[in-house]
PDB file of C-alpha atoms in Angstrom:
ATOM      1  CA  MET R 295      -3.816  20.999  16.946  1.00 56.00           C
ATOM      2  CA  ASN R 296      -5.894  23.974  18.104  1.00 47.00           C
ATOM      3  CA  GLU R 297      -7.557  24.330  21.514  1.00 61.00           C
ATOM      4  CA  ASN R 298     -10.903  23.048  20.173  1.00 51.00           C
ATOM      5  CA  HIS R 299      -9.259  19.717  19.350  1.00 53.00           C
ATOM      6  CA  GLN R 300      -7.505  19.454  22.659  1.00 58.00           C
ATOM      7  CA  ARG R 301     -10.813  19.929  24.483  1.00 58.00           C
ATOM      8  CA  LEU R 302     -12.972  17.680  22.289  1.00 58.00           C
ATOM      9  CA  CYS R 303     -10.614  14.919  21.166  1.00 65.00           C
ATOM     10  CA  GLY R 304      -9.187  14.446  24.649  1.00 66.00           C
ATOM     11  CA  SER R 305     -12.593  14.338  26.331  1.00 70.00           C
ATOM     12  CA  PRO R 306     -14.128  11.216  27.875  1.00 77.00           C
ATOM     13  CA  GLU R 307     -17.297  11.926  25.856  1.00 83.00           C
ATOM     14  CA  TRP R 308     -15.405  11.738  22.549  1.00 74.00           C
ATOM     15  CA  ALA R 309     -13.631   8.541  23.592  1.00 81.00           C
ATOM     16  CA  ALA R 310     -16.957   7.009  24.642  1.00 87.00           C
ATOM     17  CA  ARG R 311     -18.553   7.932  21.313  1.00 86.00           C
ATOM     18  CA  LEU R 312     -15.738   6.266  19.378  1.00 87.00           C
ATOM     19  CA  GLN R 313     -15.533   3.209  21.621  1.00 90.00           C
ATOM     20  CA  GLU R 314     -19.250   2.570  22.015  1.00 93.00           C
ATOM     21  CA  THR R 315     -20.577   3.301  18.526  1.00 91.00           C
ATOM     22  CA  LEU R 316     -18.104   3.892  15.719  1.00 92.00           C
ATOM     23  CA  LEU R 317     -15.338   1.369  16.429  1.00 96.00           C
ATOM     24  CA  PRO R 318     -17.572  -1.643  17.161  1.00 96.00           C
ATOM     25  CA  ARG R 319     -19.495  -1.030  13.919  1.00 95.00           C
ATOM     26  CA  LEU R 320     -16.347  -0.496  11.827  1.00 96.00           C
ATOM     27  CA  PHE R 321     -14.542  -3.543  13.256  1.00 97.00           C
ATOM     28  CA  ALA R 322     -17.562  -5.881  13.152  1.00 94.00           C
ATOM     29  CA  ASP R 323     -16.920  -9.021  11.109  1.00 92.00           C
ATOM     30  CA  VAL R 324     -13.265  -8.112  10.403  1.00 97.00           C
ATOM     31  CA  GLU R 325     -10.477 -10.469  11.459  1.00 96.00           C
ATOM     32  CA  VAL R 326      -7.890  -7.992  12.753  1.00 97.00           C
ATOM     33  CA  GLY R 327      -5.048 -10.448  13.370  1.00 97.00           C
ATOM     34  CA  GLU R 328      -2.352 -10.010  16.005  1.00 97.00           C
ATOM     35  CA  ARG R 329      -0.464  -6.865  14.987  1.00 98.00           C
ATOM     36  CA  MET R 330      -2.196  -3.517  14.391  1.00 98.00           C
ATOM     37  CA  LEU R 331      -0.937  -0.057  13.408  1.00 98.00           C
ATOM     38  CA  GLU R 332      -2.887   3.023  14.485  1.00 98.00           C
ATOM     39  CA  ILE R 333      -2.054   6.122  12.447  1.00 98.00           C
ATOM     40  CA  GLY R 334      -2.478   9.475  14.166  1.00 96.00           C
ATOM     41  CA  PRO R 335      -3.859   8.521  17.583  1.00 96.00           C
ATOM     42  CA  GLY R 336      -3.716  12.101  18.910  1.00 90.00           C
ATOM     43  CA  PRO R 337      -4.795  11.899  22.559  1.00 91.00           C
ATOM     44  CA  GLY R 338      -5.578   8.173  22.211  1.00 93.00           C
ATOM     45  CA  ALA R 339      -9.382   8.225  22.186  1.00 92.00           C
ATOM     46  CA  ALA R 340      -9.435   4.964  20.198  1.00 95.00           C
ATOM     47  CA  THR R 341      -6.149   3.472  21.401  1.00 96.00           C
ATOM     48  CA  ASP R 342      -7.374   1.871  24.620  1.00 93.00           C
ATOM     49  CA  TRP R 343     -10.253   0.139  22.804  1.00 96.00           C
ATOM     50  CA  LEU R 344      -7.965  -1.030  19.994  1.00 98.00           C
ATOM     51  CA  ARG R 345      -5.272  -2.504  22.250  1.00 97.00           C
ATOM     52  CA  HIS R 346      -7.705  -5.039  23.670  1.00 97.00           C
ATOM     53  CA  ARG R 347      -8.307  -6.532  20.212  1.00 97.00           C
ATOM     54  CA  VAL R 348      -4.728  -7.437  19.276  1.00 98.00           C
ATOM     55  CA  THR R 349      -1.547  -8.885  20.730  1.00 98.00           C
ATOM     56  CA  SER R 350       0.478  -5.838  19.683  1.00 98.00           C
ATOM     57  CA  LEU R 351      -0.658  -2.285  18.876  1.00 98.00           C
ATOM     58  CA  THR R 352       1.799   0.193  17.399  1.00 98.00           C
ATOM     59  CA  ALA R 353       0.762   3.826  17.026  1.00 98.00           C
ATOM     60  CA  ILE R 354       2.532   6.479  14.980  1.00 98.00           C
ATOM     61  CA  GLU R 355       1.967  10.095  16.014  1.00 97.00           C
ATOM     62  CA  ILE R 356       3.542  13.126  14.357  1.00 96.00           C
ATOM     63  CA  ASP R 357       3.229  15.383  17.424  1.00 94.00           C
ATOM     64  CA  PRO R 358       6.009  14.669  19.948  1.00 97.00           C
ATOM     65  CA  GLY R 359       3.975  16.048  22.873  1.00 94.00           C
ATOM     66  CA  ALA R 360       0.994  13.817  22.098  1.00 92.00           C
ATOM     67  CA  ALA R 361       3.303  10.838  21.589  1.00 97.00           C
ATOM     68  CA  GLY R 362       4.959  11.437  24.963  1.00 97.00           C
ATOM     69  CA  ALA R 363       1.614  11.623  26.728  1.00 95.00           C
ATOM     70  CA  LEU R 364       0.517   8.370  25.063  1.00 96.00           C
ATOM     71  CA  ARG R 365       3.767   6.635  26.007  1.00 98.00           C
ATOM     72  CA  ALA R 366       3.144   7.549  29.644  1.00 97.00           C
ATOM     73  CA  LYS R 367      -0.524   6.544  29.486  1.00 96.00           C
ATOM     74  CA  PHE R 368       0.131   3.130  27.918  1.00 97.00           C
ATOM     75  CA  ALA R 369       3.456   2.255  29.603  1.00 98.00           C
ATOM     76  CA  GLY R 370       3.598  -1.425  30.504  1.00 97.00           C
ATOM     77  CA  THR R 371       0.847  -2.432  28.055  1.00 98.00           C
ATOM     78  CA  ASN R 372       0.898  -3.972  24.586  1.00 98.00           C
ATOM     79  CA  VAL R 373       1.014  -0.475  23.006  1.00 98.00           C
ATOM     80  CA  GLU R 374       4.161   0.962  21.414  1.00 98.00           C
ATOM     81  CA  ILE R 375       4.121   4.657  20.470  1.00 98.00           C
ATOM     82  CA  ASP R 376       6.427   5.934  17.707  1.00 98.00           C
ATOM     83  CA  ILE R 377       6.940   9.513  16.559  1.00 98.00           C
ATOM     84  CA  GLY R 378       6.831   9.892  12.801  1.00 98.00           C
ATOM     85  CA  ASP R 379       5.170  10.989   9.602  1.00 97.00           C
ATOM     86  CA  ALA R 380       2.508   8.637   8.234  1.00 98.00           C
ATOM     87  CA  THR R 381       3.421   9.572   4.651  1.00 98.00           C
ATOM     88  CA  ARG R 382       6.727   7.725   5.224  1.00 98.00           C
ATOM     89  CA  LEU R 383       6.086   4.792   7.539  1.00 98.00           C
ATOM     90  CA  PRO R 384       9.304   3.253   8.890  1.00 98.00           C
ATOM     91  CA  TRP R 385       8.178  -0.395   8.818  1.00 98.00           C
ATOM     92  CA  PRO R 386       8.850  -2.975   6.100  1.00 98.00           C
ATOM     93  CA  ASP R 387       6.205  -4.160   3.676  1.00 98.00           C
ATOM     94  CA  GLY R 388       3.636  -6.499   5.198  1.00 98.00           C
ATOM     95  CA  SER R 389       4.379  -5.650   8.841  1.00 98.00           C
ATOM     96  CA  PHE R 390       0.793  -5.351  10.123  1.00 98.00           C
ATOM     97  CA  SER R 391      -2.390  -7.396   9.904  1.00 98.00           C
ATOM     98  CA  THR R 392      -4.551  -4.271  10.343  1.00 98.00           C
ATOM     99  CA  VAL R 393      -4.019  -0.526   9.919  1.00 98.00           C
ATOM    100  CA  THR R 394      -6.485   1.914  11.416  1.00 98.00           C
ATOM    101  CA  THR R 395      -6.952   5.678  11.557  1.00 97.00           C
ATOM    102  CA  HIS R 396      -9.773   7.738  13.028  1.00 94.00           C
ATOM    103  CA  THR R 397     -10.546  11.427  12.586  1.00 90.00           C
ATOM    104  CA  MET R 398      -7.009  12.136  11.388  1.00 93.00           C
ATOM    105  CA  LEU R 399      -6.930  12.284   7.591  1.00 96.00           C
ATOM    106  CA  HIS R 400      -8.546  15.741   7.500  1.00 88.00           C
ATOM    107  CA  HIS R 401      -5.389  17.035   9.256  1.00 90.00           C
ATOM    108  CA  VAL R 402      -3.225  16.096   6.260  1.00 95.00           C
ATOM    109  CA  ALA R 403      -2.784  19.321   4.297  1.00 94.00           C
ATOM    110  CA  THR R 404      -3.143  17.981   0.752  1.00 96.00           C
ATOM    111  CA  ARG R 405      -5.044  15.270  -1.082  1.00 96.00           C
ATOM    112  CA  ARG R 406      -1.703  13.965  -2.332  1.00 97.00           C
ATOM    113  CA  GLY R 407      -0.521  13.671   1.270  1.00 97.00           C
ATOM    114  CA  GLN R 408      -3.699  11.854   2.246  1.00 98.00           C
ATOM    115  CA  ASP R 409      -3.236   9.436  -0.643  1.00 98.00           C
ATOM    116  CA  GLN R 410       0.377   8.884   0.449  1.00 98.00           C
ATOM    117  CA  VAL R 411      -0.843   7.965   3.971  1.00 98.00           C
ATOM    118  CA  LEU R 412      -3.335   5.524   2.442  1.00 98.00           C
ATOM    119  CA  SER R 413      -0.628   4.112   0.123  1.00 98.00           C
ATOM    120  CA  GLU R 414       1.774   3.620   3.024  1.00 98.00           C
ATOM    121  CA  ALA R 415      -0.994   1.882   4.984  1.00 98.00           C
ATOM    122  CA  LEU R 416      -1.459  -0.519   2.059  1.00 98.00           C
ATOM    123  CA  ARG R 417       2.287  -1.116   1.805  1.00 98.00           C
ATOM    124  CA  VAL R 418       2.686  -2.102   5.468  1.00 98.00           C
ATOM    125  CA  LEU R 419      -0.412  -4.340   5.436  1.00 98.00           C
ATOM    126  CA  ARG R 420      -0.005  -8.094   5.095  1.00 98.00           C
ATOM    127  CA  PRO R 421      -1.875  -9.720   2.202  1.00 98.00           C
ATOM    128  CA  GLY R 422      -5.519 -10.012   3.235  1.00 97.00           C
ATOM    129  CA  GLY R 423      -5.058  -7.297   5.867  1.00 98.00           C
ATOM    130  CA  ALA R 424      -7.568  -4.532   6.442  1.00 98.00           C
ATOM    131  CA  LEU R 425      -7.445  -0.765   6.524  1.00 98.00           C
ATOM    132  CA  LEU R 426     -10.195   0.407   8.893  1.00 98.00           C
ATOM    133  CA  ALA R 427     -10.598   4.170   8.703  1.00 98.00           C
ATOM    134  CA  SER R 428     -13.085   6.877   9.594  1.00 96.00           C
ATOM    135  CA  ASP R 429     -13.344  10.637   9.609  1.00 93.00           C
ATOM    136  CA  SER R 430     -15.815  13.470   9.822  1.00 89.00           C
ATOM    137  CA  LEU R 431     -17.869  14.779   6.931  1.00 87.00           C
ATOM    138  CA  PRO R 432     -17.061  18.187   5.445  1.00 75.00           C
ATOM    139  CA  SER R 433     -19.097  21.018   6.953  1.00 62.00           C
ATOM    140  CA  THR R 434     -19.003  24.747   7.573  1.00 63.00           C
ATOM    141  CA  SER R 435     -19.117  24.210  11.341  1.00 66.00           C
ATOM    142  CA  LEU R 436     -16.081  21.902  11.216  1.00 59.00           C
ATOM    143  CA  HIS R 437     -14.259  24.409   9.033  1.00 51.00           C
ATOM    144  CA  GLU R 438     -14.873  27.026  11.745  1.00 63.00           C
ATOM    145  CA  PHE R 439     -13.935  24.511  14.472  1.00 59.00           C
ATOM    146  CA  HIS R 440     -10.547  24.100  12.760  1.00 54.00           C
ATOM    147  CA  ALA R 441      -9.656  27.806  12.850  1.00 63.00           C
ATOM    148  CA  ASP R 442      -5.851  28.156  12.785  1.00 68.00           C
ATOM    149  CA  ASP R 443      -5.508  24.429  12.126  1.00 71.00           C
ATOM    150  CA  ILE R 444      -5.237  22.218   9.034  1.00 76.00           C
ATOM    151  CA  TYR R 445      -8.660  21.222   7.726  1.00 77.00           C
ATOM    152  CA  ASN R 446      -8.714  19.249   4.487  1.00 85.00           C
ATOM    153  CA  PRO R 447     -11.784  16.986   4.676  1.00 90.00           C
ATOM    154  CA  VAL R 448     -12.002  13.806   2.640  1.00 93.00           C
ATOM    155  CA  ASP R 449     -14.996  13.690   0.292  1.00 93.00           C
ATOM    156  CA  PRO R 450     -16.500  10.247   0.896  1.00 93.00           C
ATOM    157  CA  GLY R 451     -18.074  10.333  -2.580  1.00 93.00           C
ATOM    158  CA  GLY R 452     -14.647   9.908  -4.168  1.00 95.00           C
ATOM    159  CA  LEU R 453     -13.111   7.659  -1.540  1.00 96.00           C
ATOM    160  CA  ILE R 454     -13.864   4.345  -3.277  1.00 96.00           C
ATOM    161  CA  THR R 455     -12.115   5.505  -6.452  1.00 97.00           C
ATOM    162  CA  ARG R 456      -9.149   6.835  -4.471  1.00 97.00           C
ATOM    163  CA  LEU R 457      -8.731   3.558  -2.548  1.00 98.00           C
ATOM    164  CA  GLN R 458      -9.076   1.454  -5.729  1.00 98.00           C
ATOM    165  CA  THR R 459      -6.538   3.630  -7.550  1.00 98.00           C
ATOM    166  CA  ILE R 460      -4.076   3.197  -4.668  1.00 98.00           C
ATOM    167  CA  GLY R 461      -4.475  -0.577  -4.971  1.00 98.00           C
ATOM    168  CA  TYR R 462      -6.938  -1.763  -2.342  1.00 98.00           C
ATOM    169  CA  GLY R 463      -9.140  -4.704  -3.285  1.00 96.00           C
ATOM    170  CA  ARG R 464     -12.476  -5.407  -1.634  1.00 96.00           C
ATOM    171  CA  LEU R 465     -13.790  -2.317   0.108  1.00 96.00           C
ATOM    172  CA  MET R 466     -16.792  -0.694   1.692  1.00 96.00           C
ATOM    173  CA  VAL R 467     -17.476   2.954   2.479  1.00 96.00           C
ATOM    174  CA  GLU R 468     -20.374   3.847   4.770  1.00 96.00           C
ATOM    175  CA  VAL R 469     -21.649   7.381   5.236  1.00 95.00           C
ATOM    176  CA  THR R 470     -23.769   8.293   8.259  1.00 93.00           C
ATOM    177  CA  ASP R 471     -22.929  11.298  10.441  1.00 89.00           C
ATOM    178  CA  ARG R 472     -19.307  10.591   9.345  1.00 92.00           C
ATOM    179  CA  TRP R 473     -17.657   8.236   6.863  1.00 95.00           C
ATOM    180  CA  ALA R 474     -16.144   4.859   7.680  1.00 96.00           C
ATOM    181  CA  ALA R 475     -14.215   2.577   5.341  1.00 97.00           C
ATOM    182  CA  GLN R 476     -13.040  -1.012   5.270  1.00 98.00           C
ATOM    183  CA  ALA R 477     -10.466  -1.691   2.548  1.00 98.00           C
ATOM    184  CA  PHE R 478      -8.507  -4.919   2.115  1.00 98.00           C
ATOM    185  CA  LYS R 479      -5.136  -5.738   0.587  1.00 98.00           C
TER     186      LYS R 479
END
């Protein structure tokens, strides 16, 4: 993650934006169940909000430094932080009632890798469970923001087809200043 990300994604302003606008809208009218998986929490901008909605929140983070910081931040809470690659989730099929990821998929280098993350999310979801995901829209300014970093934005115009091909059932994709998706197993 480049310095731009460390400044923005770890800022109280970014966390407030996620927690006050995006997450409440994305999670509205969705029964999240008791056990949630957060993929790619980074500095944890969404994690604190998410942990108050479930009995158990597990987060998988590929960066050991970020994972260590999150472990310290959420020690003694209902949050468990694991280090790992979201293209190969270590949990058995049907382990989680909800899987969520926010502003992370554009850091996966290839479309195939992104689809593998989405496939793994489906695999670890219980029947009827929801994938709740969001990310930024492609833009020149974001491309520049990601200098010396992976930037592979997801085109929301093809997201419904990608999710259906992977095997999700009922789904919704909303595009505003970013995209947000609800997809159910």
